[in-house]
Amino acid sequence: MKTNNKLLAMLFFVVSVSITNAQKIVGSWKGTLKVQGMEMPLIFNISEKDGAFASTMDSPSQGATDISMDVTTFKNNILTIEFKKAGITYSGELSDNSIKGTFKQGGMEIPLVLNKTEKTVPGNPELVSSEDELKKLSSLEKGNYKYSVEDYFANPKGVSFRFSPDGNYLSYKESDDNGKQHVYVKNIQTGEAKRVIEQKKELIRGYGWLNSNRLYYTMDKGGNENYHIYAVNLDGSNDKDLTPFEGVRANFESLLKEDKDHIIVQLNKNNPQIFEPYKLNVVTGEIKQLFENKDASNPIAGYQFDKDGNLKGYAKLKDGVNMNLYYEDGNGGYKLSRELSWKDSFSILSFDYSTDYPHDAYVLSNLETDKAEIILYDLKKKKTIKKIFSNDKYDVGGIGLSKKNNYTIDYLTYEGEKNILIPVSKTYKKLDKAVKEKFPGMQYYVTGKTDDETKFMLYITSDKLYGIYYVYDLKKNELKEIYNTMPQLRPEDMAEMRPITFKSRDGVTIHGYITLPKEALNGEKVPVIVNPHGGPQGIRDSWGFNPEAQLFASRGYATLQVNFRISGGYGRKFLESGFKEIGRKAMDDVEDGLKYVVDKGWVDGDKAAIYGGSHGGYAVLRGLTKTPDLYACGVDYVGVSNLFTFMKTIPPYWKPYLKIIKEIWYDEDIAEEKEIMNEVSPVFHIDKINKPLFVVQGANDPRVNIDESDQIVEGLRAKGVDVPYMVRYDEGHGFGKEENRIALYKSMMGFYAKHLKGKTKEPIKH
């Protein structure tokens, strides 16, 4: 009996140790991989149920979270984790609160020590306003309005209509009752429609036809922008993730019209900072790397393929700020063709396939003119053949070619006050005439065409019309309506968007737009929402239907959009005049725009709000600190608050371009510019903010880290300021999901109702 008791005690001890160790392994474990001079944090989150283990992996530097692992075992104190798709294996031994082991992938074996940590969500959740607080804010908007927030921001019932290349099918995205947008394919002859792509947890970010039998679509995870490319047959079968690499971003490079089974993509699979081209079989998923991008310090920034998938040349970054263009040498290699500054524009729009000579290309260039122009250029002889298209006031940008008619030019485009399409071919002159006769004053975009170029998908829109899809039948010279995307928004109820032009305080001509509600048209001075755009470099506001501006107008607010210096489309000089002026002269232009519309008598300068996203969010914070008495309130949407931390938290694939970012913004290594960064970083001037602020952030934002919003909220809260703070943990750089978007604008309208309607500007108390 004594012996048996000892045996039982021993067994109990062994079992107890096993259970204790099993409990100890459950939780989150963090370590850092050191690869080629880079440090990459990894977190394994281990769970246990009924004796079976499971785990997920986070890679914070790549914006990837909750990646499900295929195998997780824990035996005899040895933890083994496998992620078969990525070829990853980790094996380590538990000792106290650390696991010492080896990380294996692609032939590499790297020591990796994991230490116990806490699983956390991005940012500081204690700062985030509760749903009850946000609903209370939303409820502050009172009134009986003809249109609700949902009318403007619910997903359109149908959108993104596309022809199959053979013209036998029509694809489109259709919303269900829960706001999820699935992709359908409709047989044009029979009228039968079938859902081929189902939207589940993640948004379908984009889709299109690969060939007449197969479609592609793209998704990321929670807005982290690490896109995967998927493909599916038109009957919904063979749905395949073509780029099943976690923590990797896939960029669609080109569709090969002559090769129905392959596309070219770019992946940062081998190094998160740089992209390399791959030829991808859209049926089998077989993938083949086409070229190596070896030098991470001077990476290839872009590849140029012809229509057959041949790599003709590439642009290689040099010293972080210059660009060397390489072109094929005729012997299977590539030689230096041009040395450019990163500020130079010299990009191939398309090769000229109308002749047998393979080296002529249509190039968008600003090397000889201030405004970007289209030239026909001989890449081998390095000379301009002829100028194709230019405009004295604006950059030009688009060219369309007809494959059916031996790649002759169909049309040319540029954007002035409105988007302008200039028809060149007989086909487009006929199409353009038909559209303008039926829809005078509206804009149209050709979103697709059949391979035989007899049917064209058009999107007709204006400042008052959200958009209607039409099919243009070339043979019949006939326009047929396919789908009205937002029929509930009647154009006669919408507000006019007017182009405006004014002089800045230092004499620069600035363009923009004002959207005026009916009260302003009746002579009443209305509140105004100043809305600086994102970017900021090379981005611009455009004429057309703007759901935000229309929602604001329906509540009696005007919207001002200023294309301040550094905006795109107005030439090189105007663009570059905004470099090193973000938060300074670029903000002066916004302020001068407000003064202009106040002087016009359209708006009440004492009831001006400032609202924007990304750089626009930064402009909100900068506006409230630079000119604290100018605005009544502000709404910061995924905006930068601290230029120093912003540049340290950019996505890994932006890091090779950090010198360029510093040439556009500021360089802290230059003493004078470091002072400017302190001056224009709002987080260091929180004491100057004396007006109400609403902050909005996507937790998984890879561009503007949640810390940017946390810093400003925490700083203001420390001073006793009540700052509503909306965070969505399934979003990134802006809200893509319908329910989040609607909640945002409801809260925003409540915020404006509280601080703009019937009130003069009152400082908040610190």
mmCIF file of C-alpha atoms in Angstrom, residues 186-377:
data_model
loop_
_atom_site.group_PDB
_atom_site.id
_atom_site.type_symbol
_atom_site.label_atom_id
_atom_site.label_comp_id
_atom_site.label_asym_id
_atom_site.label_seq_id
_atom_site.Cartn_x
_atom_site.Cartn_y
_atom_site.Cartn_z
ATOM 1 C CA LYS A 186 -25.329 37.966 -65.016
ATOM 2 C CA ASN A 187 -25.726 36.115 -68.301
ATOM 3 C CA ILE A 188 -26.777 38.858 -70.719
ATOM 4 C CA GLN A 189 -28.645 36.462 -73.020
ATOM 5 C CA THR A 190 -30.652 34.578 -70.380
ATOM 6 C CA GLY A 191 -30.795 37.245 -67.676
ATOM 7 C CA GLU A 192 -29.750 34.663 -65.078
ATOM 8 C CA ALA A 193 -27.589 36.142 -62.267
ATOM 9 C CA LYS A 194 -25.371 34.195 -59.860
ATOM 10 C CA ARG A 195 -23.450 35.322 -56.791
ATOM 11 C CA VAL A 196 -19.832 34.336 -57.402
ATOM 12 C CA ILE A 197 -17.964 36.231 -54.651
ATOM 13 C CA GLU A 198 -19.381 36.478 -51.145
ATOM 14 C CA GLN A 199 -18.309 39.251 -48.826
ATOM 15 C CA LYS A 200 -17.857 37.875 -45.330
ATOM 16 C CA LYS A 201 -15.909 39.548 -42.534
ATOM 17 C CA GLU A 202 -13.511 41.468 -44.774
ATOM 18 C CA LEU A 203 -14.389 43.987 -47.474
ATOM 19 C CA ILE A 204 -13.969 43.188 -51.156
ATOM 20 C CA ARG A 205 -11.667 46.108 -51.924
ATOM 21 C CA GLY A 206 -11.756 45.694 -55.696
ATOM 22 C CA TYR A 207 -12.580 43.215 -58.430
ATOM 23 C CA GLY A 208 -12.476 42.778 -62.207
ATOM 24 C CA TRP A 209 -12.294 40.322 -65.088
ATOM 25 C CA LEU A 210 -9.107 38.358 -65.750
ATOM 26 C CA ASN A 211 -10.522 36.743 -68.876
ATOM 27 C CA SER A 212 -13.980 35.744 -70.097
ATOM 28 C CA ASN A 213 -14.149 32.821 -67.668
ATOM 29 C CA ARG A 214 -12.469 34.094 -64.525
ATOM 30 C CA LEU A 215 -12.567 37.124 -62.198
ATOM 31 C CA TYR A 216 -10.195 38.470 -59.556
ATOM 32 C CA TYR A 217 -10.867 40.294 -56.305
ATOM 33 C CA THR A 218 -8.723 41.847 -53.580
ATOM 34 C CA MET A 219 -9.055 41.880 -49.788
ATOM 35 C CA ASP A 220 -6.952 42.897 -46.816
ATOM 36 C CA LYS A 221 -7.453 42.248 -43.105
ATOM 37 C CA GLY A 222 -9.196 44.942 -41.084
ATOM 38 C CA GLY A 223 -7.848 47.766 -43.239
ATOM 39 C CA ASN A 224 -4.142 46.881 -42.830
ATOM 40 C CA GLU A 225 -3.600 47.259 -46.623
ATOM 41 C CA ASN A 226 -1.715 43.971 -46.958
ATOM 42 C CA TYR A 227 -3.842 43.018 -49.948
ATOM 43 C CA HIS A 228 -4.285 39.477 -51.230
ATOM 44 C CA ILE A 229 -5.382 38.767 -54.803
ATOM 45 C CA TYR A 230 -8.013 36.051 -55.250
ATOM 46 C CA ALA A 231 -9.515 34.501 -58.382
ATOM 47 C CA VAL A 232 -12.789 32.702 -59.053
ATOM 48 C CA ASN A 233 -14.567 31.209 -62.066
ATOM 49 C CA LEU A 234 -17.673 32.972 -63.349
ATOM 50 C CA ASP A 235 -19.807 30.168 -61.878
ATOM 51 C CA GLY A 236 -18.214 30.640 -58.436
ATOM 52 C CA SER A 237 -15.966 27.566 -58.577
ATOM 53 C CA ASN A 238 -12.194 27.332 -58.069
ATOM 54 C CA ASP A 239 -12.093 30.248 -55.635
ATOM 55 C CA LYS A 240 -8.384 30.572 -54.851
ATOM 56 C CA ASP A 241 -6.116 32.885 -52.885
ATOM 57 C CA LEU A 242 -3.412 33.541 -55.479
ATOM 58 C CA THR A 243 -1.098 35.316 -53.022
ATOM 59 C CA PRO A 244 -1.450 33.317 -49.761
ATOM 60 C CA PHE A 245 1.398 35.062 -47.989
ATOM 61 C CA GLU A 246 0.557 36.619 -44.628
ATOM 62 C CA GLY A 247 2.059 39.986 -43.844
ATOM 63 C CA VAL A 248 2.727 40.495 -47.575
ATOM 64 C CA ARG A 249 1.140 43.144 -49.785
ATOM 65 C CA ALA A 250 0.200 42.174 -53.335
ATOM 66 C CA ASN A 251 -0.041 44.924 -55.960
ATOM 67 C CA PHE A 252 -1.764 44.170 -59.256
ATOM 68 C CA GLU A 253 0.786 45.121 -61.939
ATOM 69 C CA SER A 254 -0.736 44.228 -65.309
ATOM 70 C CA LEU A 255 -3.302 42.122 -67.119
ATOM 71 C CA LEU A 256 -1.893 40.230 -70.079
ATOM 72 C CA LYS A 257 -4.473 40.450 -72.856
ATOM 73 C CA GLU A 258 -2.558 37.992 -75.015
ATOM 74 C CA ASP A 259 -2.160 35.477 -72.179
ATOM 75 C CA LYS A 260 -5.511 34.664 -70.589
ATOM 76 C CA ASP A 261 -4.101 32.522 -67.779
ATOM 77 C CA HIS A 262 -1.479 34.851 -66.334
ATOM 78 C CA ILE A 263 -1.125 38.257 -64.721
ATOM 79 C CA ILE A 264 1.863 40.121 -63.321
ATOM 80 C CA VAL A 265 1.840 41.150 -59.672
ATOM 81 C CA GLN A 266 4.284 42.798 -57.306
ATOM 82 C CA LEU A 267 4.939 41.329 -53.843
ATOM 83 C CA ASN A 268 7.089 42.414 -50.911
ATOM 84 C CA LYS A 269 7.449 38.749 -49.971
ATOM 85 C CA ASN A 270 11.228 38.571 -49.715
ATOM 86 C CA ASN A 271 11.659 41.916 -47.989
ATOM 87 C CA PRO A 272 8.745 43.934 -46.543
ATOM 88 C CA GLN A 273 10.367 47.186 -47.709
ATOM 89 C CA ILE A 274 10.612 46.397 -51.437
ATOM 90 C CA PHE A 275 8.481 44.870 -54.183
ATOM 91 C CA GLU A 276 9.432 42.334 -56.849
ATOM 92 C CA PRO A 277 7.485 41.209 -59.943
ATOM 93 C CA TYR A 278 5.962 37.749 -60.323
ATOM 94 C CA LYS A 279 4.105 35.995 -63.114
ATOM 95 C CA LEU A 280 1.028 34.401 -61.598
ATOM 96 C CA ASN A 281 -1.165 31.651 -63.056
ATOM 97 C CA VAL A 282 -4.726 32.736 -62.246
ATOM 98 C CA VAL A 283 -6.081 29.186 -62.524
ATOM 99 C CA THR A 284 -3.516 27.096 -60.639
ATOM 100 C CA GLY A 285 -1.907 29.774 -58.468
ATOM 101 C CA GLU A 286 1.555 28.797 -59.728
ATOM 102 C CA ILE A 287 3.886 31.752 -59.243
ATOM 103 C CA LYS A 288 7.266 32.597 -60.780
ATOM 104 C CA GLN A 289 9.530 35.464 -59.808
ATOM 105 C CA LEU A 290 10.517 37.516 -62.868
ATOM 106 C CA PHE A 291 13.204 39.835 -61.525
ATOM 107 C CA GLU A 292 15.162 40.389 -58.320
ATOM 108 C CA ASN A 293 15.078 43.649 -56.380
ATOM 109 C CA LYS A 294 18.214 43.038 -54.343
ATOM 110 C CA ASP A 295 19.403 46.418 -53.109
ATOM 111 C CA ALA A 296 17.074 47.527 -50.293
ATOM 112 C CA SER A 297 18.994 50.798 -49.911
ATOM 113 C CA ASN A 298 18.508 51.655 -53.608
ATOM 114 C CA PRO A 299 15.475 49.571 -54.588
ATOM 115 C CA ILE A 300 13.639 49.302 -57.870
ATOM 116 C CA ALA A 301 10.651 51.613 -57.524
ATOM 117 C CA GLY A 302 8.682 50.538 -60.595
ATOM 118 C CA TYR A 303 8.690 48.049 -63.467
ATOM 119 C CA GLN A 304 7.584 48.507 -67.059
ATOM 120 C CA PHE A 305 6.128 45.499 -68.870
ATOM 121 C CA ASP A 306 4.747 45.379 -72.388
ATOM 122 C CA LYS A 307 1.399 43.813 -73.328
ATOM 123 C CA ASP A 308 3.029 40.382 -73.692
ATOM 124 C CA GLY A 309 4.511 40.441 -70.191
ATOM 125 C CA ASN A 310 8.093 41.214 -71.203
ATOM 126 C CA LEU A 311 10.035 43.388 -68.770
ATOM 127 C CA LYS A 312 11.182 46.354 -70.875
ATOM 128 C CA GLY A 313 12.709 48.474 -68.147
ATOM 129 C CA TYR A 314 12.570 49.675 -64.575
ATOM 130 C CA ALA A 315 13.114 52.739 -62.391
ATOM 131 C CA LYS A 316 15.697 52.377 -59.610
ATOM 132 C CA LEU A 317 15.954 54.681 -56.628
ATOM 133 C CA LYS A 318 19.409 56.185 -56.121
ATOM 134 C CA ASP A 319 20.566 57.750 -52.850
ATOM 135 C CA GLY A 320 16.949 57.931 -51.716
ATOM 136 C CA VAL A 321 16.008 60.967 -53.821
ATOM 137 C CA ASN A 322 17.017 60.351 -57.430
ATOM 138 C CA MET A 323 15.688 57.920 -60.004
ATOM 139 C CA ASN A 324 17.702 56.017 -62.595
ATOM 140 C CA LEU A 325 15.746 54.601 -65.518
ATOM 141 C CA TYR A 326 17.010 51.361 -67.053
ATOM 142 C CA TYR A 327 15.909 50.031 -70.435
ATOM 143 C CA GLU A 328 16.526 46.726 -72.195
ATOM 144 C CA ASP A 329 19.900 46.521 -73.925
ATOM 145 C CA GLY A 330 18.896 43.992 -76.604
ATOM 146 C CA ASN A 331 21.027 41.257 -75.069
ATOM 147 C CA GLY A 332 18.751 40.154 -72.280
ATOM 148 C CA GLY A 333 20.005 42.792 -69.871
ATOM 149 C CA TYR A 334 19.260 46.408 -68.963
ATOM 150 C CA LYS A 335 21.350 49.543 -69.205
ATOM 151 C CA LEU A 336 21.051 53.024 -67.731
ATOM 152 C CA SER A 337 18.859 55.168 -69.963
ATOM 153 C CA ARG A 338 18.133 58.309 -67.940
ATOM 154 C CA GLU A 339 19.104 59.895 -64.640
ATOM 155 C CA LEU A 340 16.289 61.883 -63.066
ATOM 156 C CA SER A 341 15.386 63.667 -59.886
ATOM 157 C CA TRP A 342 12.435 62.178 -57.993
ATOM 158 C CA LYS A 343 10.651 65.447 -58.798
ATOM 159 C CA ASP A 344 10.846 64.733 -62.542
ATOM 160 C CA SER A 345 7.912 63.092 -64.267
ATOM 161 C CA PHE A 346 8.791 60.637 -67.029
ATOM 162 C CA SER A 347 6.379 57.715 -66.967
ATOM 163 C CA ILE A 348 5.351 55.348 -69.745
ATOM 164 C CA LEU A 349 1.586 55.363 -70.261
ATOM 165 C CA SER A 350 1.702 52.729 -72.999
ATOM 166 C CA PHE A 351 3.969 51.422 -75.697
ATOM 167 C CA ASP A 352 2.981 52.347 -79.233
ATOM 168 C CA TYR A 353 1.895 49.019 -80.694
ATOM 169 C CA SER A 354 0.689 50.536 -83.967
ATOM 170 C CA THR A 355 4.075 49.849 -85.623
ATOM 171 C CA ASP A 356 6.531 46.946 -85.628
ATOM 172 C CA TYR A 357 9.168 49.102 -83.958
ATOM 173 C CA PRO A 358 9.048 48.016 -80.276
ATOM 174 C CA HIS A 359 10.715 50.993 -78.600
ATOM 175 C CA ASP A 360 8.252 53.852 -79.121
ATOM 176 C CA ALA A 361 6.077 54.751 -76.163
ATOM 177 C CA TYR A 362 3.559 57.362 -75.068
ATOM 178 C CA VAL A 363 5.239 59.087 -72.134
ATOM 179 C CA LEU A 364 3.869 61.544 -69.573
ATOM 180 C CA SER A 365 6.667 64.045 -69.007
ATOM 181 C CA ASN A 366 7.379 67.393 -67.350
ATOM 182 C CA LEU A 367 11.065 67.471 -68.309
ATOM 183 C CA GLU A 368 10.631 70.245 -70.880
ATOM 184 C CA THR A 369 7.501 72.015 -69.646
ATOM 185 C CA ASP A 370 5.960 73.083 -66.353
ATOM 186 C CA LYS A 371 2.699 71.300 -67.126
ATOM 187 C CA ALA A 372 2.957 67.548 -67.689
ATOM 188 C CA GLU A 373 2.432 66.656 -71.362
ATOM 189 C CA ILE A 374 2.115 63.458 -73.402
ATOM 190 C CA ILE A 375 4.890 62.817 -75.911
ATOM 191 C CA LEU A 376 5.710 59.975 -78.292
ATOM 192 C CA TYR A 377 9.218 58.955 -77.311
#
